[in-house]
Amino acid sequence: MPFNPRRGRRAQARAARPQAARARAAQAARARVARAAGLAVLAGAPLVLGGCALSSAEPHSILHRHSLTIGVKGDQPGLGQLVNGRYQGFDVDVATYVAKRLGVPPSRITFKTTPSSVREKVLKDGTVDMVVATYSITQARKTQITFAGPYYVAHQDTMVRSNDTAIRSVHDLAGKTICAVKGSNSWKRITDERSIPAVRVDVDKYSECMPLLTGGKLEAFSTDDLILAGFAAGHPEVHLIGAPFTDEKYGIGLRKGDLAGCEAVNRILTRMYQDGSARSYLNHWFADTGARLGDSVPQFEGCS
Amino acid sequence: MTTPTRQPAVPSTAAAPAKRSARPLERQRGRLVTLVRGRWLKTVPGRIRGWTALAVLAIAALALALTLSIQDARQGVQTIGHDAGPQVVATGNLYFALSDMDAQIADILLIGREKSLGIGFEESMRRYERARSDAGSAAVQAAQLAGKDQDRRQTVQEVIDGLGQYQRLVGQALTLNEQAQHPAGELPQPVIDTYRQASDLMKLELLPKAYNLTLDSGATVRQSYQEKRTSVLDGRYWVLAAGLVVLVVLAAGQLAMAREFRRLLNPGLALATAATIILVAVGVGVLNAQAGHLLRAKRDGFDSVLTLSRVRAISHSSFADESRYLLDPGRADTYEQNYLDKVSAILWVDPRSQPANLKTYYALAGKAATTYHPGDRSAFLGLLGDEARQARKGAESDALARVLRAYAAVLDNDRTMRQFVQSGDRNRAIGFRMGRGSSAIRDFDAYDEAMRSLANTHSAAFDRAIRDADGGLSGWKVIPPVAAVVIAVLVLVGVRPRLAEFGRI
């Protein structure tokens, strides 16, 4: 009988939204039980089962799950990094917080390394239930998946060597060598969108930029401030110039159409900022890196 | 009850009353055994009685199914039409008023001592005061509507607290601005710094919270809609099933009695059957209609009203980003990017291989907006794209076409204004933006007016659907039980003469 799973879902929704939802749920449950009792006496079993099946829960929701598989980055210090077999970072903390509020304790979460190029694919084919991996919300991506959040709005900023005082805004990058990571949009924002004639140094991964910068083979490394801050943590020889010029809305990717899940996650994110958890995660990973950390809940994108 | 007195010796006085009370219980148990043994079913009047009880029970179940389904419909209409729906409007007003406050301040600081530029200092101040008062009352309303939801109440409280801080910063900026008496567009650094603090507070804390309140209320409506509409649609099957059971029971009874008593038609039972058929048909019809009303209220009304209130708020805020772009050259890059982000949220066309900057946007979005025709559902994305996919051909698509044409004009003005800045003529850009020798402000007002008239067509559709739903439900509190009693009475009237043939009723 689908009655039990339904009640289970309500119990979990209770965790996220207390009063009004609870009253409504109880009322609906009562009505359903009364109706079932009234009819079960009379109608044949096939009729009752037919009636129940019509109101069964949505199949692919992030809600009422026993366990969750969450896609995170594996090589991004401070955000999602695999260290000695454990994932750690801001994204991992956010994912753990959200999962816990959805009723899934850390012991039943499986993290999976999810590179940027496969984020839509793994959500669609069900390899992961949710992606928390510096995943920027864009209009194009919104047509393929549902985004909860953003849980953080990062800004593109520029990191230079601490002794370099010539670069103070993005326009000072004209003629300078910058790190251009394959598949990343960050350098295009400088050379294409703003037509600033910076010199590209092509690399495959973000992590290759750091040694090039500290080794003097690069003059600047420009991308989201949280990513930069993650690299800068513990490296006093580099710093962020603090001249942000874009908004990168980091969203939580869910399967397309999971609106109930998206709305629940948004409420959880509101709570994460209200109870101070977000602030403590941010301070833990990015304090003293020069990044200006936002500690107020971001403007949500809306579930669609 | 004479047995105990006949017994010669009573062992104890306490045992007697105990035995006395045990007797009726025994008799009851005896009746129960008789009932369960079911030999009475082998007698004709027994079978008729049993059947009658079954029929009455089935009729009661039908009434119950109908009542509960109608109740679902009523709750759905209540939430969407009368509770959460209005809450979305209230929080939408909050966002709009906050955004308007900051927009007016940006204009005032931008024009400096040239107080008649644009809509003028006095008018901007008046609008600021009005927006402040609107924001205050919208916040109070949002707090009331948040009810017992703690998270939502806290968010409203944070907005109210932040609003106080914002007004303090704005007060400082206005004082500094007044003291500086600067020409338009040449703000001294202290004014810029103070305004940055105020504007950041607004952009990073107040507006997001107000916006999230609207989204959250919208989510409540969506959930309630989905739950209640599903229940109402399912309710039809419950009513049909219960009705079918009643009809089967009635038909079986009539057949059996026709055989037993050799009477072709039992008028009471025939009438009961007809009444059941009518009740089920009308009940299912009403539930169908209610599901339809909910769908129309949500899809044609509520969704679009919510979308358009977001479009209006974001549009006003992007228009103010033009002023901010002009008044704070140090952050011009950021404000330009903000502008692009906002207009992309309103209407978006995939730039594909072209750089995703304003230049590309002007070309692609301008073309999409001017060449819109209803029926083309994939020309552009963004909030207006959502609206284009929902708008029905006719009044709605015509109003949307007007919005898009007006939007193209606003974009065109933005391009001209930025061209002046890039060519180094900031003064001309400021004059242009503030409507000196240009139609920039008029065009924006026309765009806003077009949006309002589009939103009005949707709120009319919403009101109509809710009115129809309320009207369709009136009377349905009494109809199911009364109809059930009538049908049950008809059944009893039908079986009475047959039982009477056995001399006892």
Short mmCIF file of N, CA and C in Angstrom, two decimals, chain A residues 113-169:
data_model
loop_
_atom_site.label_atom_id
_atom_site.label_comp_id
_atom_site.label_asym_id
_atom_site.label_seq_id
_atom_site.Cartn_x
_atom_site.Cartn_y
_atom_site.Cartn_z
N THR A 113 33.35 11.72 -6.99
CA THR A 113 34.03 12.78 -7.73
C THR A 113 33.29 13.03 -9.04
N THR A 114 32.92 14.29 -9.26
CA THR A 114 32.14 14.64 -10.44
C THR A 114 32.80 15.80 -11.18
N PRO A 115 33.59 15.52 -12.20
CA PRO A 115 34.22 16.61 -12.95
C PRO A 115 33.16 17.46 -13.65
N SER A 116 33.54 18.71 -13.96
CA SER A 116 32.58 19.66 -14.54
C SER A 116 31.87 19.11 -15.78
N SER A 117 32.62 18.37 -16.60
CA SER A 117 32.06 17.99 -17.91
C SER A 117 30.92 16.98 -17.81
N VAL A 118 30.81 16.26 -16.70
CA VAL A 118 29.79 15.20 -16.66
C VAL A 118 28.65 15.52 -15.69
N ARG A 119 28.60 16.77 -15.18
CA ARG A 119 27.63 17.05 -14.12
C ARG A 119 26.19 16.83 -14.58
N GLU A 120 25.83 17.28 -15.79
CA GLU A 120 24.45 17.08 -16.26
C GLU A 120 24.18 15.59 -16.47
N LYS A 121 25.18 14.93 -17.06
CA LYS A 121 25.00 13.53 -17.44
C LYS A 121 24.72 12.64 -16.22
N VAL A 122 25.56 12.80 -15.17
CA VAL A 122 25.40 11.91 -14.02
C VAL A 122 24.08 12.17 -13.29
N LEU A 123 23.57 13.41 -13.37
CA LEU A 123 22.27 13.69 -12.76
C LEU A 123 21.17 13.01 -13.57
N LYS A 124 21.29 13.12 -14.89
CA LYS A 124 20.25 12.57 -15.76
C LYS A 124 20.19 11.05 -15.67
N ASP A 125 21.37 10.40 -15.68
CA ASP A 125 21.32 8.93 -15.68
C ASP A 125 21.21 8.35 -14.27
N GLY A 126 21.15 9.22 -13.27
CA GLY A 126 20.88 8.72 -11.93
C GLY A 126 22.10 8.20 -11.19
N THR A 127 23.30 8.40 -11.73
CA THR A 127 24.51 7.97 -11.01
C THR A 127 24.63 8.72 -9.69
N VAL A 128 24.25 10.00 -9.69
CA VAL A 128 24.22 10.75 -8.42
C VAL A 128 22.83 11.37 -8.26
N ASP A 129 22.47 11.64 -6.99
CA ASP A 129 21.16 12.22 -6.72
C ASP A 129 21.22 13.73 -6.72
N MET A 130 22.41 14.26 -6.44
CA MET A 130 22.49 15.71 -6.29
C MET A 130 23.94 16.10 -6.50
N VAL A 131 24.16 17.28 -7.08
CA VAL A 131 25.52 17.73 -7.38
C VAL A 131 25.79 19.03 -6.62
N VAL A 132 26.84 19.01 -5.81
CA VAL A 132 27.27 20.22 -5.10
C VAL A 132 28.75 20.38 -5.44
N ALA A 133 29.03 21.02 -6.58
CA ALA A 133 30.39 21.01 -7.09
C ALA A 133 30.70 22.29 -7.85
N THR A 134 30.78 23.42 -7.14
CA THR A 134 30.99 24.74 -7.76
C THR A 134 30.25 24.81 -9.09
N TYR A 135 28.95 24.54 -9.00
CA TYR A 135 28.12 24.36 -10.18
C TYR A 135 27.33 25.65 -10.43
N SER A 136 27.80 26.45 -11.38
CA SER A 136 27.16 27.74 -11.62
C SER A 136 25.80 27.58 -12.29
N ILE A 137 24.82 28.31 -11.77
CA ILE A 137 23.49 28.30 -12.37
C ILE A 137 23.52 29.16 -13.63
N THR A 138 23.19 28.60 -14.76
CA THR A 138 23.08 29.40 -15.98
C THR A 138 21.75 29.08 -16.66
N GLN A 139 21.31 30.00 -17.50
CA GLN A 139 20.03 29.81 -18.20
C GLN A 139 20.07 28.52 -19.02
N ALA A 140 21.21 28.28 -19.67
CA ALA A 140 21.30 27.09 -20.53
C ALA A 140 21.19 25.82 -19.70
N ARG A 141 21.89 25.77 -18.56
CA ARG A 141 21.85 24.56 -17.72
C ARG A 141 20.48 24.36 -17.12
N LYS A 142 19.78 25.48 -16.86
CA LYS A 142 18.46 25.36 -16.24
C LYS A 142 17.48 24.61 -17.14
N THR A 143 17.75 24.56 -18.43
CA THR A 143 16.84 23.80 -19.30
C THR A 143 17.05 22.30 -19.13
N GLN A 144 18.19 21.90 -18.56
CA GLN A 144 18.48 20.47 -18.45
C GLN A 144 18.29 19.91 -17.05
N ILE A 145 18.54 20.73 -16.04
CA ILE A 145 18.41 20.23 -14.67
C ILE A 145 17.72 21.29 -13.81
N THR A 146 17.29 20.88 -12.62
CA THR A 146 16.68 21.80 -11.68
C THR A 146 17.73 22.23 -10.66
N PHE A 147 17.84 23.54 -10.44
CA PHE A 147 18.81 24.06 -9.48
C PHE A 147 18.13 24.53 -8.21
N ALA A 148 18.56 24.01 -7.08
CA ALA A 148 18.20 24.63 -5.81
C ALA A 148 19.29 25.65 -5.51
N GLY A 149 18.97 26.60 -4.64
CA GLY A 149 19.97 27.60 -4.30
C GLY A 149 19.88 28.80 -5.22
N PRO A 150 20.97 29.54 -5.37
CA PRO A 150 22.36 29.24 -5.00
C PRO A 150 22.60 29.22 -3.48
N TYR A 151 23.54 28.37 -3.09
CA TYR A 151 23.94 28.35 -1.68
C TYR A 151 25.07 29.33 -1.44
N TYR A 152 25.69 29.82 -2.52
CA TYR A 152 26.70 30.85 -2.39
C TYR A 152 26.85 31.58 -3.71
N VAL A 153 27.05 32.89 -3.64
CA VAL A 153 27.33 33.64 -4.87
C VAL A 153 28.81 34.02 -4.84
N ALA A 154 29.57 33.36 -5.69
CA ALA A 154 31.00 33.67 -5.79
C ALA A 154 31.18 34.76 -6.85
N HIS A 155 32.33 35.39 -6.84
CA HIS A 155 32.60 36.44 -7.82
C HIS A 155 33.94 36.17 -8.45
N GLN A 156 34.04 36.42 -9.74
CA GLN A 156 35.35 36.24 -10.35
C GLN A 156 36.29 37.32 -9.85
N ASP A 157 37.44 36.87 -9.37
CA ASP A 157 38.46 37.78 -8.85
C ASP A 157 39.80 37.30 -9.40
N THR A 158 40.85 37.99 -9.06
CA THR A 158 42.15 37.67 -9.64
C THR A 158 43.17 37.48 -8.52
N MET A 159 43.98 36.44 -8.67
CA MET A 159 45.02 36.17 -7.68
C MET A 159 46.39 36.47 -8.31
N VAL A 160 47.22 37.17 -7.56
CA VAL A 160 48.57 37.52 -8.03
C VAL A 160 49.56 37.19 -6.93
N ARG A 161 50.85 37.29 -7.26
CA ARG A 161 51.87 37.12 -6.21
C ARG A 161 51.78 38.31 -5.27
N SER A 162 52.03 38.08 -4.00
CA SER A 162 51.84 39.14 -3.01
C SER A 162 52.73 40.35 -3.26
N ASN A 163 53.90 40.15 -3.92
CA ASN A 163 54.79 41.29 -4.15
C ASN A 163 54.44 42.05 -5.44
N ASP A 164 53.38 41.58 -6.13
CA ASP A 164 52.99 42.23 -7.38
C ASP A 164 51.92 43.28 -7.08
N THR A 165 52.22 44.56 -7.27
CA THR A 165 51.24 45.61 -6.95
C THR A 165 50.71 46.27 -8.21
N ALA A 166 51.13 45.78 -9.38
CA ALA A 166 50.74 46.44 -10.62
C ALA A 166 49.31 46.09 -11.02
N ILE A 167 48.84 44.91 -10.58
CA ILE A 167 47.51 44.47 -11.01
C ILE A 167 46.50 44.75 -9.90
N ARG A 168 45.59 45.70 -10.18
CA ARG A 168 44.60 46.04 -9.16
C ARG A 168 43.17 45.91 -9.64
N SER A 169 42.99 45.78 -10.94
CA SER A 169 41.64 45.48 -11.44
C SER A 169 41.81 44.60 -12.67
#
